[in-house]
Coordinates of C-alpha atoms in Angstrom, one line a residue:
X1492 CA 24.2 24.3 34.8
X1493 CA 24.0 24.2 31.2
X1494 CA 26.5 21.4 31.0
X1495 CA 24.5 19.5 33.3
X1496 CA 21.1 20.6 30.9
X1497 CA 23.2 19.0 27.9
X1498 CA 24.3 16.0 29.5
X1499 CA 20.5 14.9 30.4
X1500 CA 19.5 15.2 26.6
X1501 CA 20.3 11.6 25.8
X1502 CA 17.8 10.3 28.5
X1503 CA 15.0 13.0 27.4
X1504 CA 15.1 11.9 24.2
X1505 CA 15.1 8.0 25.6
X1506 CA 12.0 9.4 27.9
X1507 CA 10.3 10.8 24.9
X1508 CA 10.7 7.8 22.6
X1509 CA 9.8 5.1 25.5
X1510 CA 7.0 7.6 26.4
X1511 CA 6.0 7.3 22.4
X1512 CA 4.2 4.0 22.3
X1513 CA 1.6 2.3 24.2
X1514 CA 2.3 1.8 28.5
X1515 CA 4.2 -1.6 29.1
X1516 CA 2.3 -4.2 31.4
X1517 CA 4.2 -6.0 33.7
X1518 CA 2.0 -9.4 33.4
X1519 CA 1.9 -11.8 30.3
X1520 CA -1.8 -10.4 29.1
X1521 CA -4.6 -8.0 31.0
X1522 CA -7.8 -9.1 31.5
X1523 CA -10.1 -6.2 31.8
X1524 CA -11.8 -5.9 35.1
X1525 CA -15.4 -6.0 33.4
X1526 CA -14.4 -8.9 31.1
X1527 CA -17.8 -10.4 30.3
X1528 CA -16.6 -13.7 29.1
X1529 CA -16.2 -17.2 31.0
X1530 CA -14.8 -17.0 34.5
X1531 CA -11.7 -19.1 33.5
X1532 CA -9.6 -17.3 30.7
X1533 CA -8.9 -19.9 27.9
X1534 CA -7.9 -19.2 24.1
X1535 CA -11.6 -17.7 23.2
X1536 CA -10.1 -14.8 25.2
X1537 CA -7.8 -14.4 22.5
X1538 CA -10.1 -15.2 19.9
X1539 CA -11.9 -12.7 18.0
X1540 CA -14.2 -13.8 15.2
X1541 CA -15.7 -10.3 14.5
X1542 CA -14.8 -10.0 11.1
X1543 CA -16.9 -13.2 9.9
X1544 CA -19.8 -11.8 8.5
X1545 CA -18.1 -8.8 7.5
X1546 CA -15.0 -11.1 4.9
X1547 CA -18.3 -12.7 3.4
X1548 CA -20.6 -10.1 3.1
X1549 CA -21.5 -7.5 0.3
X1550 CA -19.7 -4.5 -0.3
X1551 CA -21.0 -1.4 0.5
X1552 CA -21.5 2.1 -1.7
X1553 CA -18.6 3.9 0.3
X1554 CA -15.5 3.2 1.7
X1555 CA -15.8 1.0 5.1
X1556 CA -13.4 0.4 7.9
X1557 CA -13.9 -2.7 10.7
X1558 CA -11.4 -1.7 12.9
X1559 CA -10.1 -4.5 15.5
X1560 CA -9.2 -2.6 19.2
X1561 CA -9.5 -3.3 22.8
X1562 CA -13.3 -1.8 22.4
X1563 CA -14.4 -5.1 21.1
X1564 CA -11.1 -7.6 21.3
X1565 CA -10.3 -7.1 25.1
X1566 CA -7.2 -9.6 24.9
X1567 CA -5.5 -6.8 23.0
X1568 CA -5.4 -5.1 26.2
X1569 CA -1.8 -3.9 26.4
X1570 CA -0.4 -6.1 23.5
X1571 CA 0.4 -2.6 21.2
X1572 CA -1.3 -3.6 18.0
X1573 CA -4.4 -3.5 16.7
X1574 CA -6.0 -4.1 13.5
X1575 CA -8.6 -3.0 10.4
X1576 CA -10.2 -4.6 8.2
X1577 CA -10.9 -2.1 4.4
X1578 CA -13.2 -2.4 2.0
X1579 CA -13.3 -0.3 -0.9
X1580 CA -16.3 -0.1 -3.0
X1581 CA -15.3 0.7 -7.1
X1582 CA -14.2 4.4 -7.2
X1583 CA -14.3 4.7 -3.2
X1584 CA -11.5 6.4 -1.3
X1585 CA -10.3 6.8 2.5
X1586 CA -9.8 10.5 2.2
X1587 CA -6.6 11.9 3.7
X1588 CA -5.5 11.0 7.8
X1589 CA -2.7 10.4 10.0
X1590 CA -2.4 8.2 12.8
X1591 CA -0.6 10.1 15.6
X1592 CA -0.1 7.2 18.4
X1593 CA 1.4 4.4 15.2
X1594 CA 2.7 3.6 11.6
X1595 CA 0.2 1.9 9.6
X1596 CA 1.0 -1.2 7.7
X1597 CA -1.2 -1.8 5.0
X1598 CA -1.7 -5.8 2.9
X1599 CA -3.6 -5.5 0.0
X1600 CA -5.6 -8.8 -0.8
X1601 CA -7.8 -8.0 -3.5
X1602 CA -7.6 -5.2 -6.3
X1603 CA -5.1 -2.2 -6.9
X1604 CA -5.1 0.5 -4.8
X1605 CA -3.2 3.9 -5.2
X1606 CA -1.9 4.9 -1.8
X1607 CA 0.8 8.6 -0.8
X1608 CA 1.5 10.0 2.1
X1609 CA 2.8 13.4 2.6
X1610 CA 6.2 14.2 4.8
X1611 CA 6.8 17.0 6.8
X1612 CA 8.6 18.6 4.6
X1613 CA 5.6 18.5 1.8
X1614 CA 7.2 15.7 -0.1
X1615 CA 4.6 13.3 -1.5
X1616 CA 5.2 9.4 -1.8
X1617 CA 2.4 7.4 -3.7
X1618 CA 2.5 4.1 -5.2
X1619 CA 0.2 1.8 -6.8
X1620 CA -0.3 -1.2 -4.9
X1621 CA -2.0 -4.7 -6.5
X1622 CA -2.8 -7.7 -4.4
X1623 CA -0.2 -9.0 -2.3
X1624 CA 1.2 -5.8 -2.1
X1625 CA 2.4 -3.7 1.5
X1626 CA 3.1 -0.5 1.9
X1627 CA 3.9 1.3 5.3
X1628 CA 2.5 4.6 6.6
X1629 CA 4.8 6.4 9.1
X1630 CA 3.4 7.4 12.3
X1631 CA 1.8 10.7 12.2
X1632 CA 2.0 11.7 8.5
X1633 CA -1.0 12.3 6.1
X1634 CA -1.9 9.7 4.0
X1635 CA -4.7 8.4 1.7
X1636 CA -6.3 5.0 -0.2
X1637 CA -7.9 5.0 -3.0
X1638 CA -9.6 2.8 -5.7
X1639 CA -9.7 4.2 -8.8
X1640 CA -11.1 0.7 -10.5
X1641 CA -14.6 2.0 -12.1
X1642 CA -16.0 -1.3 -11.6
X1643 CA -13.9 -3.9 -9.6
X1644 CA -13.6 -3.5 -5.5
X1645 CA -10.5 -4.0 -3.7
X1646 CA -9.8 -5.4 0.0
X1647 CA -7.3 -4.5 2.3
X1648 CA -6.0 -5.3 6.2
X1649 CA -4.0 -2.9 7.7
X1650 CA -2.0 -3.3 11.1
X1651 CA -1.3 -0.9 13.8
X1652 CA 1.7 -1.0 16.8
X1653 CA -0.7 0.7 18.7
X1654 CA -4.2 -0.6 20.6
X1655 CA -5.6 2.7 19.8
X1656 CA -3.8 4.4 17.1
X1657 CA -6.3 7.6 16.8
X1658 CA -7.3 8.5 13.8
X1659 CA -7.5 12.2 12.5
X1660 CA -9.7 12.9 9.3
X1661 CA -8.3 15.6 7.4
X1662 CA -11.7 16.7 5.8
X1663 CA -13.8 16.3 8.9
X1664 CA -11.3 17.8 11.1
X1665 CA -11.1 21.1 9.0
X1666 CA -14.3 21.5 7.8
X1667 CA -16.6 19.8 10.4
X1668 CA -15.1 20.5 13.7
X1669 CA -16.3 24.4 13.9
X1670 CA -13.5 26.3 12.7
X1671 CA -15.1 29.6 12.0
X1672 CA -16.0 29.9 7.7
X1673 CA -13.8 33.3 7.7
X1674 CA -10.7 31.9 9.2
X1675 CA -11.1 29.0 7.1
X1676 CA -11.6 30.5 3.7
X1677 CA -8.3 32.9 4.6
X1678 CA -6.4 29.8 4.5
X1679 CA -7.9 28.1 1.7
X1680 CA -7.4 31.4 -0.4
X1681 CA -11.4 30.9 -1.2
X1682 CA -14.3 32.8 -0.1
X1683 CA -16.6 31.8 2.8
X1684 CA -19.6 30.6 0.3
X1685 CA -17.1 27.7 -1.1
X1686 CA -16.3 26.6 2.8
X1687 CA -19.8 26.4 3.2
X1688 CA -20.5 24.5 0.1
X1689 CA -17.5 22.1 1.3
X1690 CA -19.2 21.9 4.8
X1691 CA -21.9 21.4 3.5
X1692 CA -20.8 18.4 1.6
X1693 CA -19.5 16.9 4.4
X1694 CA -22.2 16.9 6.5
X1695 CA -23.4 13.5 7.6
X1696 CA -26.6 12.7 6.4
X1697 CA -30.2 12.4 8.2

């Protein structure tokens, strides 16, 4: 029985990695069943002209993300990639994430950047990027933007093998999602008036 057990690893491990990414479609593209568009499919399906106002337009005061998805491309519809568009204000970050469904690869168009991600073994990997830079994100792992230009913004695009790659906020997802202040300030090694003050912080404004 055991052998048997030990001879069925190679296809778990198959199942789990072919069960890792988005679900193959067995047609050439999906066309959602409430596709709003023309009756006869043609290339503005697969056209998506979104980001026009957003490449020309003003920068904001924070960090902004235009992400590219199903949601409001339908074509990408089983395709396994979607994009982002990044903006980053002078002094701006995107505060540590992961993406658990994809790797993120990141283009840097305009600026410097200093990016890191974290392994699982704690090990930090940071570089700083200038334009025409890449730098990849594994799948999963912690990772982190920021601009430390006092005065000049930078732009970024990032892709994603993934139509929905998730995205988990480190900050927001500690400190926002109602972990109780005691439990939390035992694992920060703080005291519950500091987790409140971070909360607090992080609290979206009115």
């Amino acid at each position: 029985m055991i052998s048997s057990f030990i001879k069925s690893i190679p296809f778990l491990v198959f199942l789990a990695v072919a069960m890792g990414g988005d679900p193959e479609i067995t047609a050439d593209f999906v066309v959602p069943a409430n596709y709003s568009g023309n009756s006869v499919v043609d290339g503005n399906f697969f056209t998506f002209t979104g980001l026009r106002n957003v490449v020309n337009s003003n920068y904001l005061r924070t960090f902004t993300v235009n992400k590219v998805s199903p949601a409001n491309f339908p074509a990408l519809e089983g395709q396994g990639v979607s994009y982002a568009f990044l903006q980053f204000p002078a002094g701006s970050i995107n505060p540590p994430h992961s993406h658990p469904r994809s790797a993120e690869l990141l283009l840097l168009l305009k600026g410097w950047l200093n990016v890191g991600f974290i392994d699982t073994n704690n090990k930090l990997y940071e570089k700083t990027l200038k334009a025409g830079d890449m730098f990849v994100f594994p799948k999963g792992l912690v990772h982190y933007q920021s601009n430390d230009d006092p005065k000049e913004t930078s732009t970024a695009i990032s892709a994603f093998g993934s139509v929905d790659a998730g995205t988990v906020s480190v900050p927001l997802n500690v400190f926002t999602s109602g972990i109780d202040d005691y439990i939390l300030a035992r694992a920060f090694k703080t005291d519950v008036a500091t987790i409140q003050k971070l909360k607090e912080g992080l609290a979206p404004r009115a």
